[in-house]
Amino acid sequence: MVSLLPVEPLDKAYLESLGFVWHTDSDETPYLADVLVQVSPEEAEAYYRAGNELYDMYVAAGEYVIEHNLFHEIGIPFNLVELIRESWESEVHWHLYGRFDLAGGIDGKPIKLLEFNADTPTALFETAIVQWAILKKNDLDEAAQFNVVYDALLENFKRIVTLEESVEAFKERYEGWRFLFTSVRGNPEEENTVRLLQYIADEAGFETGFAYIDEIEFDAEEGIFYRDVNYELWFKLIPWEDIALEEPDLAMLLTQIVRNQKAIIFNPAYTLMFQSKGILKVLWDLYPGHPLLLETSLKPIPGKMQVRKPLFGREGGNVAILESDGETVVADIPGEYGNYPMIYQEYVDLPQDVEGHRYQAGLFYAYESCGLGYRRGGLILDNLSKFVGHIIR
């Protein structure tokens, strides 16, 4: 059983003072759980090592996709292929951060990769900020976490300039580059996540601005502008696949902007390869039987209980758990991603508590593994799953 520590929850007014306004789910229940997952030092270290190893494997898989032109096989829209190649081949296109979703790691269960949210990962605010606040509120040791997400992002922002492990040369090389941060209108969670990243970039030393996507001007020859100011660096919490499918003209413009070296975009276009669940099949082909991986195929897996997932999707939409015949549905969630091709991944049960709630680890990665949090829900985690912090004990 998952070991839990009851805690006093943070009140809504305090959360809102932090900028955390998505504290209540659509069914009017609290989004933040009133417990912490108790993690041993050895379990925390295992998560750290797993994330670092998995990222290296993803880099190898990305290189394999590019070398063998497997973009179609993993569902990459054709109008982003050139931009992905451009961003992959130049080291200035730095991967700022991502989040691995993992099964196991606690209750004696082995760590298994479920997927990698490499482009637009959520749960950043709750992992980096809210977990600390919960420990402080409950008079617990604030350092008793595997959680250096804020500091890791601060350092990784500086690596955008230094392009190396050491960030000591940042002040010498930084030339006043302007960094624009962007989200869509009307989504407080996404906007405040972007504003948190902007705040960290400010602290790193960049000159920053914030704009909604509809306020920005894009010019193939001149770059990215907001209020007549040219920004050399642009962060967008807008999925690359949405840009490709819903804004094809923008996809073309961004390709030209990057090709003309007029702006650097975060997260880079190549993170869409990592975001695609199709790359899970590539990973299995490259590392068959690897202890961190689950068997994955583009077709139903004979004789194994499995999960059917769209190549791109969020919050469990159009995910189904299937019996070993590959057809009988055990559980599923409707969604808007059913038109995407599907992959089939070997099923693994998530660790459970005494009430039967299941726990999935979210491991943030920013140059290295840097922070842990959990989501709690049923057989398939959906948009009503809860965020659960952790404590190392």
mmCIF file of C-alpha atoms in Angstrom:
data_model
loop_
_atom_site.group_PDB
_atom_site.id
_atom_site.type_symbol
_atom_site.label_atom_id
_atom_site.label_comp_id
_atom_site.label_asym_id
_atom_site.label_seq_id
_atom_site.Cartn_x
_atom_site.Cartn_y
_atom_site.Cartn_z
ATOM 1 C CA MET A 1 0.000 0.000 0.000
ATOM 2 C CA VAL A 2 1.058 3.571 -0.632
ATOM 3 C CA SER A 3 2.204 5.162 2.639
ATOM 4 C CA LEU A 4 0.429 8.479 3.247
ATOM 5 C CA LEU A 5 0.852 11.302 5.751
ATOM 6 C CA PRO A 6 -2.302 13.352 6.483
ATOM 7 C CA VAL A 7 -1.762 17.129 6.325
ATOM 8 C CA GLU A 8 -3.789 20.268 6.874
ATOM 9 C CA PRO A 9 -4.688 21.656 3.431
ATOM 10 C CA LEU A 10 -3.868 25.202 2.335
ATOM 11 C CA ASP A 11 -6.856 27.534 2.328
ATOM 12 C CA LYS A 12 -8.121 28.945 -0.939
ATOM 13 C CA ALA A 13 -7.278 32.575 -0.133
ATOM 14 C CA TYR A 14 -3.639 31.693 0.508
ATOM 15 C CA LEU A 15 -3.425 29.612 -2.672
ATOM 16 C CA GLU A 16 -4.868 32.482 -4.694
ATOM 17 C CA SER A 17 -2.334 34.866 -3.147
ATOM 18 C CA LEU A 18 0.352 32.602 -4.637
ATOM 19 C CA GLY A 19 -1.337 32.795 -8.037
ATOM 20 C CA PHE A 20 -2.679 29.244 -7.750
ATOM 21 C CA VAL A 21 -6.321 29.750 -8.731
ATOM 22 C CA TRP A 22 -7.206 26.272 -10.095
ATOM 23 C CA HIS A 23 -7.577 24.807 -6.597
ATOM 24 C CA THR A 24 -11.138 23.480 -7.101
ATOM 25 C CA ASP A 25 -12.198 20.927 -9.698
ATOM 26 C CA SER A 26 -15.339 21.143 -11.829
ATOM 27 C CA ASP A 27 -17.170 18.867 -9.385
ATOM 28 C CA GLU A 28 -16.402 21.410 -6.603
ATOM 29 C CA THR A 29 -13.951 19.080 -4.820
ATOM 30 C CA PRO A 30 -10.438 20.262 -3.867
ATOM 31 C CA TYR A 31 -7.791 19.618 -6.518
ATOM 32 C CA LEU A 32 -5.045 19.321 -3.890
ATOM 33 C CA ALA A 33 -5.150 16.193 -1.723
ATOM 34 C CA ASP A 34 -4.910 16.505 2.074
ATOM 35 C CA VAL A 35 -2.208 13.839 2.277
ATOM 36 C CA LEU A 36 1.434 13.484 1.242
ATOM 37 C CA VAL A 37 2.974 10.377 -0.303
ATOM 38 C CA GLN A 38 5.782 9.173 1.948
ATOM 39 C CA VAL A 39 8.870 8.370 -0.138
ATOM 40 C CA SER A 40 12.093 6.833 1.151
ATOM 41 C CA PRO A 41 15.486 8.387 0.292
ATOM 42 C CA GLU A 42 16.273 5.291 -1.771
ATOM 43 C CA GLU A 43 13.028 5.616 -3.741
ATOM 44 C CA ALA A 44 13.721 9.310 -4.423
ATOM 45 C CA GLU A 45 17.215 8.458 -5.677
ATOM 46 C CA ALA A 46 15.767 5.755 -7.946
ATOM 47 C CA TYR A 47 13.374 8.287 -9.507
ATOM 48 C CA TYR A 48 16.303 10.674 -10.068
ATOM 49 C CA ARG A 49 18.388 8.020 -11.827
ATOM 50 C CA ALA A 50 15.428 6.782 -13.881
ATOM 51 C CA GLY A 51 14.637 10.229 -15.278
ATOM 52 C CA ASN A 52 18.243 10.843 -16.306
ATOM 53 C CA GLU A 53 18.503 7.462 -18.008
ATOM 54 C CA LEU A 54 15.160 7.870 -19.765
ATOM 55 C CA TYR A 55 16.108 11.265 -21.149
ATOM 56 C CA ASP A 56 19.278 9.848 -22.692
ATOM 57 C CA MET A 57 17.162 7.113 -24.258
ATOM 58 C CA TYR A 58 14.750 9.696 -25.667
ATOM 59 C CA VAL A 59 17.635 11.573 -27.267
ATOM 60 C CA ALA A 60 18.782 8.348 -28.925
ATOM 61 C CA ALA A 61 15.216 7.623 -30.083
ATOM 62 C CA GLY A 62 14.859 11.152 -31.479
ATOM 63 C CA GLU A 63 18.068 10.745 -33.458
ATOM 64 C CA TYR A 64 16.766 7.411 -34.766
ATOM 65 C CA VAL A 65 13.474 8.984 -35.889
ATOM 66 C CA ILE A 66 15.309 11.726 -37.762
ATOM 67 C CA GLU A 67 17.910 9.447 -39.350
ATOM 68 C CA HIS A 68 15.265 6.992 -40.565
ATOM 69 C CA ASN A 69 12.621 9.614 -41.422
ATOM 70 C CA LEU A 70 9.994 8.069 -39.136
ATOM 71 C CA PHE A 71 8.015 11.270 -38.615
ATOM 72 C CA HIS A 72 4.847 9.879 -40.187
ATOM 73 C CA GLU A 73 5.050 6.696 -38.103
ATOM 74 C CA ILE A 74 4.980 8.664 -34.847
ATOM 75 C CA GLY A 75 2.276 11.063 -36.037
ATOM 76 C CA ILE A 76 4.308 14.221 -36.630
ATOM 77 C CA PRO A 77 2.395 16.676 -38.885
ATOM 78 C CA PHE A 78 4.260 17.120 -42.180
ATOM 79 C CA ASN A 79 4.337 20.922 -41.814
ATOM 80 C CA LEU A 80 6.548 20.679 -38.707
ATOM 81 C CA VAL A 81 9.124 18.205 -40.009
ATOM 82 C CA GLU A 82 11.493 20.868 -41.359
ATOM 83 C CA LEU A 83 11.249 22.882 -38.141
ATOM 84 C CA ILE A 84 11.930 19.768 -36.065
ATOM 85 C CA ARG A 85 15.028 19.043 -38.114
ATOM 86 C CA GLU A 86 16.194 22.671 -37.817
ATOM 87 C CA SER A 87 15.752 22.730 -34.048
ATOM 88 C CA TRP A 88 17.357 19.305 -33.567
ATOM 89 C CA GLU A 89 20.495 20.117 -35.503
ATOM 90 C CA SER A 90 21.383 23.359 -33.667
ATOM 91 C CA GLU A 91 22.277 23.277 -29.978
ATOM 92 C CA VAL A 92 20.836 26.755 -29.384
ATOM 93 C CA HIS A 93 17.381 25.151 -29.356
ATOM 94 C CA TRP A 94 17.540 24.157 -25.714
ATOM 95 C CA HIS A 95 14.964 21.907 -24.084
ATOM 96 C CA LEU A 96 13.849 23.928 -21.076
ATOM 97 C CA TYR A 97 11.818 21.353 -19.147
ATOM 98 C CA GLY A 98 9.490 18.366 -19.383
ATOM 99 C CA ARG A 99 7.681 15.867 -17.163
ATOM 100 C CA PHE A 100 7.887 12.088 -17.201
ATOM 101 C CA ASP A 101 4.751 10.209 -16.142
ATOM 102 C CA LEU A 102 5.797 7.048 -14.341
ATOM 103 C CA ALA A 103 4.158 4.014 -12.786
ATOM 104 C CA GLY A 104 5.680 2.495 -9.673
ATOM 105 C CA GLY A 105 8.662 3.696 -7.702
ATOM 106 C CA ILE A 106 6.858 3.247 -4.364
ATOM 107 C CA ASP A 107 5.297 0.319 -2.506
ATOM 108 C CA GLY A 108 7.990 -1.952 -3.906
ATOM 109 C CA LYS A 109 6.804 -1.547 -7.486
ATOM 110 C CA PRO A 110 9.429 -0.992 -10.220
ATOM 111 C CA ILE A 111 9.522 2.324 -12.072
ATOM 112 C CA LYS A 112 7.975 2.113 -15.536
ATOM 113 C CA LEU A 113 7.704 4.865 -18.138
ATOM 114 C CA LEU A 114 4.147 5.692 -19.191
ATOM 115 C CA GLU A 115 4.885 8.759 -21.350
ATOM 116 C CA PHE A 116 6.870 11.996 -21.543
ATOM 117 C CA ASN A 117 5.162 15.395 -21.499
ATOM 118 C CA ALA A 118 8.094 17.125 -23.158
ATOM 119 C CA ASP A 119 6.461 20.087 -24.885
ATOM 120 C CA THR A 120 3.776 21.642 -22.656
ATOM 121 C CA PRO A 121 3.838 19.857 -19.288
ATOM 122 C CA THR A 122 1.379 20.947 -16.620
ATOM 123 C CA ALA A 123 1.576 20.526 -12.796
ATOM 124 C CA LEU A 124 4.670 22.751 -12.743
ATOM 125 C CA PHE A 125 3.211 25.291 -10.317
ATOM 126 C CA GLU A 126 1.949 22.678 -7.867
ATOM 127 C CA THR A 127 5.198 20.716 -7.985
ATOM 128 C CA ALA A 128 7.613 23.635 -7.738
ATOM 129 C CA ILE A 129 5.682 25.962 -5.407
ATOM 130 C CA VAL A 130 2.631 24.422 -3.722
ATOM 131 C CA GLN A 131 4.429 21.359 -2.315
ATOM 132 C CA TRP A 132 6.816 23.618 -0.393
ATOM 133 C CA ALA A 133 3.905 25.652 0.947
ATOM 134 C CA ILE A 134 2.119 22.520 2.207
ATOM 135 C CA LEU A 135 5.182 21.407 4.165
ATOM 136 C CA LYS A 136 5.671 24.867 5.624
ATOM 137 C CA LYS A 137 1.992 25.157 6.591
ATOM 138 C CA ASN A 138 2.207 21.848 8.461
ATOM 139 C CA ASP A 139 5.502 22.651 10.255
ATOM 140 C CA LEU A 140 7.291 19.886 8.349
ATOM 141 C CA ASP A 141 10.851 19.991 7.076
ATOM 142 C CA GLU A 142 10.613 21.965 3.831
ATOM 143 C CA ALA A 143 13.809 20.341 2.566
ATOM 144 C CA ALA A 144 12.382 16.823 2.977
ATOM 145 C CA GLN A 145 11.414 16.561 -0.690
ATOM 146 C CA PHE A 146 12.908 15.573 -4.010
ATOM 147 C CA ASN A 147 12.015 18.989 -5.378
ATOM 148 C CA VAL A 148 14.531 21.460 -6.779
ATOM 149 C CA VAL A 149 12.373 22.320 -9.798
ATOM 150 C CA TYR A 150 12.553 26.081 -9.276
ATOM 151 C CA ASP A 151 16.349 26.147 -8.969
ATOM 152 C CA ALA A 152 16.776 23.681 -11.839
ATOM 153 C CA LEU A 153 14.715 25.930 -14.122
ATOM 154 C CA LEU A 154 16.663 28.977 -12.974
ATOM 155 C CA GLU A 155 19.910 27.282 -13.959
ATOM 156 C CA ASN A 156 18.504 25.929 -17.214
ATOM 157 C CA PHE A 157 17.351 29.395 -18.288
ATOM 158 C CA LYS A 158 20.978 30.479 -18.005
ATOM 159 C CA ARG A 159 22.113 27.486 -20.081
ATOM 160 C CA ILE A 160 20.093 28.911 -22.957
ATOM 161 C CA VAL A 161 22.964 31.420 -23.175
ATOM 162 C CA THR A 162 25.951 29.364 -22.007
ATOM 163 C CA LEU A 163 24.943 26.147 -23.841
ATOM 164 C CA GLU A 164 26.967 24.139 -21.348
ATOM 165 C CA GLU A 165 26.693 22.543 -17.934
ATOM 166 C CA SER A 166 28.316 25.449 -16.102
ATOM 167 C CA VAL A 167 26.273 28.643 -15.953
ATOM 168 C CA GLU A 168 29.081 30.782 -14.546
ATOM 169 C CA ALA A 169 29.633 32.481 -17.914
ATOM 170 C CA PHE A 170 26.004 33.655 -18.174
ATOM 171 C CA LYS A 171 26.646 37.297 -17.214
ATOM 172 C CA GLU A 172 29.597 37.538 -19.575
ATOM 173 C CA ARG A 173 27.706 36.164 -22.592
ATOM 174 C CA TYR A 174 24.242 37.549 -21.935
ATOM 175 C CA GLU A 175 23.658 40.517 -24.226
ATOM 176 C CA GLY A 176 20.244 41.723 -23.120
ATOM 177 C CA TRP A 177 18.228 39.221 -25.126
ATOM 178 C CA ARG A 178 14.516 39.810 -24.739
ATOM 179 C CA PHE A 179 12.358 36.846 -23.752
ATOM 180 C CA LEU A 180 8.606 36.827 -24.498
ATOM 181 C CA PHE A 181 6.290 34.474 -22.583
ATOM 182 C CA THR A 182 2.931 33.520 -24.069
ATOM 183 C CA SER A 183 -0.255 31.627 -23.322
ATOM 184 C CA VAL A 184 -3.788 31.607 -24.694
ATOM 185 C CA ARG A 185 -6.489 33.815 -23.194
ATOM 186 C CA GLY A 186 -9.013 32.486 -20.723
ATOM 187 C CA ASN A 187 -7.015 29.660 -19.152
ATOM 188 C CA PRO A 188 -5.807 30.780 -15.690
ATOM 189 C CA GLU A 189 -3.825 27.581 -15.069
ATOM 190 C CA GLU A 190 -1.805 27.936 -18.253
ATOM 191 C CA GLU A 191 -1.381 31.700 -17.911
ATOM 192 C CA ASN A 192 -0.123 31.543 -14.317
ATOM 193 C CA THR A 193 2.194 28.650 -15.178
ATOM 194 C CA VAL A 194 3.679 30.826 -17.934
ATOM 195 C CA ARG A 195 3.936 33.782 -15.575
ATOM 196 C CA LEU A 196 5.804 31.587 -13.074
ATOM 197 C CA LEU A 197 8.302 30.709 -15.784
ATOM 198 C CA GLN A 198 8.578 34.388 -16.694
ATOM 199 C CA TYR A 199 9.309 35.209 -13.040
ATOM 200 C CA ILE A 200 12.093 32.613 -12.951
ATOM 201 C CA ALA A 201 13.551 33.977 -16.201
ATOM 202 C CA ASP A 202 13.492 37.461 -14.680
ATOM 203 C CA GLU A 203 15.432 36.156 -11.707
ATOM 204 C CA ALA A 204 17.904 34.478 -14.064
ATOM 205 C CA GLY A 205 18.613 37.880 -15.584
ATOM 206 C CA PHE A 206 16.584 38.102 -18.787
ATOM 207 C CA GLU A 207 14.543 41.077 -19.935
ATOM 208 C CA THR A 208 11.064 39.569 -20.225
ATOM 209 C CA GLY A 209 7.564 40.347 -21.409
ATOM 210 C CA PHE A 210 4.192 38.584 -21.407
ATOM 211 C CA ALA A 211 1.612 38.547 -24.178
ATOM 212 C CA TYR A 212 -1.364 36.479 -25.236
ATOM 213 C CA ILE A 213 -0.848 34.646 -28.508
ATOM 214 C CA ASP A 214 -3.335 36.845 -30.385
ATOM 215 C CA GLU A 215 -1.316 39.980 -29.495
ATOM 216 C CA ILE A 216 1.915 38.855 -31.147
ATOM 217 C CA GLU A 217 3.151 39.669 -34.653
ATOM 218 C CA PHE A 218 5.217 37.123 -36.579
ATOM 219 C CA ASP A 219 7.408 38.094 -39.511
ATOM 220 C CA ALA A 220 9.420 35.537 -41.470
ATOM 221 C CA GLU A 221 12.255 37.994 -42.144
ATOM 222 C CA GLU A 222 12.257 40.017 -38.913
ATOM 223 C CA GLY A 223 11.084 37.646 -36.179
ATOM 224 C CA ILE A 224 8.636 37.891 -33.281
ATOM 225 C CA PHE A 225 7.194 41.225 -32.118
ATOM 226 C CA TYR A 226 4.974 42.443 -29.316
ATOM 227 C CA ARG A 227 4.128 46.160 -29.115
ATOM 228 C CA ASP A 228 6.825 46.897 -31.684
ATOM 229 C CA VAL A 229 9.517 45.231 -29.563
ATOM 230 C CA ASN A 230 11.477 42.406 -31.173
ATOM 231 C CA TYR A 231 11.935 39.323 -28.971
ATOM 232 C CA GLU A 232 14.800 36.935 -29.721
ATOM 233 C CA LEU A 233 13.475 34.255 -27.334
ATOM 234 C CA TRP A 234 9.871 33.036 -27.195
ATOM 235 C CA PHE A 235 8.208 30.610 -24.763
ATOM 236 C CA LYS A 236 4.749 29.345 -25.690
ATOM 237 C CA LEU A 237 2.602 27.033 -23.602
ATOM 238 C CA ILE A 238 0.739 26.052 -26.765
ATOM 239 C CA PRO A 239 1.189 22.495 -28.065
ATOM 240 C CA TRP A 240 3.148 22.154 -31.291
ATOM 241 C CA GLU A 241 0.571 19.741 -32.704
ATOM 242 C CA ASP A 242 -2.180 22.351 -32.182
ATOM 243 C CA ILE A 243 -0.108 24.947 -34.029
ATOM 244 C CA ALA A 244 0.476 22.493 -36.890
ATOM 245 C CA LEU A 245 -3.154 21.436 -37.260
ATOM 246 C CA GLU A 246 -5.077 24.580 -36.267
ATOM 247 C CA GLU A 247 -2.653 27.336 -37.319
ATOM 248 C CA PRO A 248 -0.759 26.009 -40.365
ATOM 249 C CA ASP A 249 0.191 29.522 -41.499
ATOM 250 C CA LEU A 250 1.818 30.140 -38.123
ATOM 251 C CA ALA A 251 3.673 26.819 -38.384
ATOM 252 C CA MET A 252 5.093 27.967 -41.717
ATOM 253 C CA LEU A 253 6.046 31.384 -40.330
ATOM 254 C CA LEU A 254 7.799 29.860 -37.317
ATOM 255 C CA THR A 255 9.754 27.534 -39.588
ATOM 256 C CA GLN A 256 10.948 30.523 -41.597
ATOM 257 C CA ILE A 257 11.752 32.546 -38.460
ATOM 258 C CA VAL A 258 13.892 29.738 -37.037
ATOM 259 C CA ARG A 259 15.547 29.052 -40.399
ATOM 260 C CA ASN A 260 16.425 32.754 -40.661
ATOM 261 C CA GLN A 261 17.776 32.681 -37.075
ATOM 262 C CA LYS A 262 15.443 35.470 -35.989
ATOM 263 C CA ALA A 263 14.158 33.753 -32.829
ATOM 264 C CA ILE A 264 14.628 30.690 -30.627
ATOM 265 C CA ILE A 265 11.447 28.962 -29.452
ATOM 266 C CA PHE A 266 10.855 27.058 -26.205
ATOM 267 C CA ASN A 267 10.174 24.284 -25.893
ATOM 268 C CA PRO A 268 11.821 23.477 -29.254
ATOM 269 C CA ALA A 269 9.868 21.831 -32.054
ATOM 270 C CA TYR A 270 11.800 18.577 -31.635
ATOM 271 C CA THR A 271 10.103 18.062 -28.265
ATOM 272 C CA LEU A 272 7.007 17.124 -30.270
ATOM 273 C CA MET A 273 8.827 13.887 -31.155
ATOM 274 C CA PHE A 274 9.245 13.194 -27.436
ATOM 275 C CA GLN A 275 5.647 14.221 -26.738
ATOM 276 C CA SER A 276 4.280 11.773 -29.313
ATOM 277 C CA LYS A 277 3.369 8.490 -27.698
ATOM 278 C CA GLY A 278 4.471 6.900 -30.951
ATOM 279 C CA ILE A 279 8.054 7.254 -29.784
ATOM 280 C CA LEU A 280 7.271 4.770 -27.006
ATOM 281 C CA LYS A 281 7.216 2.121 -29.735
ATOM 282 C CA VAL A 282 10.567 3.389 -31.066
ATOM 283 C CA LEU A 283 12.019 3.180 -27.551
ATOM 284 C CA TRP A 284 10.841 -0.420 -27.207
ATOM 285 C CA ASP A 285 12.369 -1.281 -30.583
ATOM 286 C CA LEU A 286 15.693 0.264 -29.547
ATOM 287 C CA TYR A 287 15.695 -1.042 -25.963
ATOM 288 C CA PRO A 288 13.572 -4.225 -25.962
ATOM 289 C CA GLY A 289 12.957 -5.535 -22.461
ATOM 290 C CA HIS A 290 14.517 -2.501 -20.754
ATOM 291 C CA PRO A 291 13.456 -2.493 -17.075
ATOM 292 C CA LEU A 292 12.145 1.104 -17.274
ATOM 293 C CA LEU A 293 9.988 0.458 -20.356
ATOM 294 C CA LEU A 294 6.689 -1.242 -21.114
ATOM 295 C CA GLU A 295 6.156 -3.163 -24.330
ATOM 296 C CA THR A 296 4.551 -0.833 -26.863
ATOM 297 C CA SER A 297 3.226 -1.464 -30.363
ATOM 298 C CA LEU A 298 1.244 0.213 -33.126
ATOM 299 C CA LYS A 299 -1.019 -2.859 -33.091
ATOM 300 C CA PRO A 300 -2.731 -4.714 -30.230
ATOM 301 C CA ILE A 301 -0.240 -6.760 -28.196
ATOM 302 C CA PRO A 302 -1.187 -10.446 -28.261
ATOM 303 C CA GLY A 303 -1.852 -12.070 -24.905
ATOM 304 C CA LYS A 304 -1.294 -9.027 -22.680
ATOM 305 C CA MET A 305 -3.603 -6.646 -20.891
ATOM 306 C CA GLN A 306 -2.839 -3.276 -22.453
ATOM 307 C CA VAL A 307 -3.650 0.416 -22.723
ATOM 308 C CA ARG A 308 -4.734 2.021 -25.988
ATOM 309 C CA LYS A 309 -3.669 5.661 -26.244
ATOM 310 C CA PRO A 310 -3.908 8.336 -28.945
ATOM 311 C CA LEU A 311 -0.516 9.576 -30.153
ATOM 312 C CA PHE A 312 -1.410 13.010 -28.803
ATOM 313 C CA GLY A 313 -3.860 13.599 -25.995
ATOM 314 C CA ARG A 314 -4.331 14.999 -22.521
ATOM 315 C CA GLU A 315 -6.038 14.157 -19.222
ATOM 316 C CA GLY A 316 -6.846 10.594 -20.231
ATOM 317 C CA GLY A 317 -8.991 11.560 -23.221
ATOM 318 C CA ASN A 318 -9.715 8.574 -25.533
ATOM 319 C CA VAL A 319 -7.531 6.273 -23.405
ATOM 320 C CA ALA A 320 -8.834 2.726 -22.912
ATOM 321 C CA ILE A 321 -7.652 -0.276 -20.909
ATOM 322 C CA LEU A 322 -8.110 -3.487 -22.879
ATOM 323 C CA GLU A 323 -8.151 -7.161 -21.955
ATOM 324 C CA SER A 324 -5.446 -9.463 -23.323
ATOM 325 C CA ASP A 325 -7.499 -10.042 -26.489
ATOM 326 C CA GLY A 326 -6.766 -6.434 -27.450
ATOM 327 C CA GLU A 327 -10.464 -5.683 -27.930
ATOM 328 C CA THR A 328 -12.503 -6.059 -24.731
ATOM 329 C CA VAL A 329 -12.656 -2.717 -22.945
ATOM 330 C CA VAL A 330 -12.051 -2.734 -19.177
ATOM 331 C CA ALA A 331 -12.237 1.035 -18.775
ATOM 332 C CA ASP A 332 -12.156 4.044 -21.068
ATOM 333 C CA ILE A 333 -12.570 7.810 -21.097
ATOM 334 C CA PRO A 334 -14.183 9.765 -23.948
ATOM 335 C CA GLY A 335 -12.320 12.694 -25.400
ATOM 336 C CA GLU A 336 -11.474 14.841 -28.383
ATOM 337 C CA TYR A 337 -8.359 12.954 -29.503
ATOM 338 C CA GLY A 338 -9.998 9.940 -31.137
ATOM 339 C CA ASN A 339 -8.956 10.958 -34.654
ATOM 340 C CA TYR A 340 -5.284 10.435 -33.847
ATOM 341 C CA PRO A 341 -3.643 7.062 -34.534
ATOM 342 C CA MET A 342 -3.357 4.814 -31.480
ATOM 343 C CA ILE A 343 -0.525 3.001 -29.751
ATOM 344 C CA TYR A 344 -0.871 -0.044 -27.512
ATOM 345 C CA GLN A 345 1.175 -0.169 -24.313
ATOM 346 C CA GLU A 346 1.457 -3.074 -21.902
ATOM 347 C CA TYR A 347 -0.754 -2.417 -18.855
ATOM 348 C CA VAL A 348 0.809 -1.955 -15.447
ATOM 349 C CA ASP A 349 -1.230 -1.305 -12.324
ATOM 350 C CA LEU A 350 -0.412 1.845 -10.390
ATOM 351 C CA PRO A 351 0.376 1.727 -6.654
ATOM 352 C CA GLN A 352 -2.770 2.023 -4.501
ATOM 353 C CA ASP A 353 -3.730 3.292 -1.063
ATOM 354 C CA VAL A 354 -6.107 1.593 1.371
ATOM 355 C CA GLU A 355 -9.104 3.253 -0.305
ATOM 356 C CA GLY A 356 -8.124 1.965 -3.742
ATOM 357 C CA HIS A 357 -6.938 5.299 -5.158
ATOM 358 C CA ARG A 358 -4.102 4.888 -7.653
ATOM 359 C CA TYR A 359 -0.957 7.037 -7.736
ATOM 360 C CA GLN A 360 1.068 8.067 -10.775
ATOM 361 C CA ALA A 361 4.393 9.830 -10.351
ATOM 362 C CA GLY A 362 5.226 12.986 -12.281
ATOM 363 C CA LEU A 363 8.977 13.542 -12.535
ATOM 364 C CA PHE A 364 10.143 16.918 -13.823
ATOM 365 C CA TYR A 365 13.285 17.125 -15.914
ATOM 366 C CA ALA A 366 15.276 20.313 -16.533
ATOM 367 C CA TYR A 367 18.794 19.318 -17.656
ATOM 368 C CA GLU A 368 18.456 16.526 -15.086
ATOM 369 C CA SER A 369 15.712 15.001 -12.959
ATOM 370 C CA CYS A 370 14.655 17.711 -10.547
ATOM 371 C CA GLY A 371 11.293 17.217 -8.878
ATOM 372 C CA LEU A 372 8.594 14.758 -7.943
ATOM 373 C CA GLY A 373 4.825 14.960 -7.463
ATOM 374 C CA TYR A 374 1.890 12.569 -7.800
ATOM 375 C CA ARG A 375 -1.542 12.430 -9.365
ATOM 376 C CA ARG A 376 -4.251 10.343 -7.723
ATOM 377 C CA GLY A 377 -7.257 8.854 -9.441
ATOM 378 C CA GLY A 378 -8.942 5.722 -10.725
ATOM 379 C CA LEU A 379 -7.990 3.146 -13.353
ATOM 380 C CA ILE A 380 -7.407 5.959 -15.849
ATOM 381 C CA LEU A 381 -6.342 9.358 -14.568
ATOM 382 C CA ASP A 382 -8.583 12.088 -15.979
ATOM 383 C CA ASN A 383 -9.216 15.811 -15.487
ATOM 384 C CA LEU A 384 -10.638 15.120 -12.019
ATOM 385 C CA SER A 385 -7.489 13.423 -10.718
ATOM 386 C CA LYS A 386 -5.932 15.085 -7.683
ATOM 387 C CA PHE A 387 -2.446 16.447 -7.124
ATOM 388 C CA VAL A 388 -0.638 14.851 -4.191
ATOM 389 C CA GLY A 389 2.595 16.182 -2.796
ATOM 390 C CA HIS A 390 5.281 14.040 -1.186
ATOM 391 C CA ILE A 391 7.704 13.961 1.716
ATOM 392 C CA ILE A 392 10.937 12.001 2.068
ATOM 393 C CA ARG A 393 10.956 10.054 5.334
#
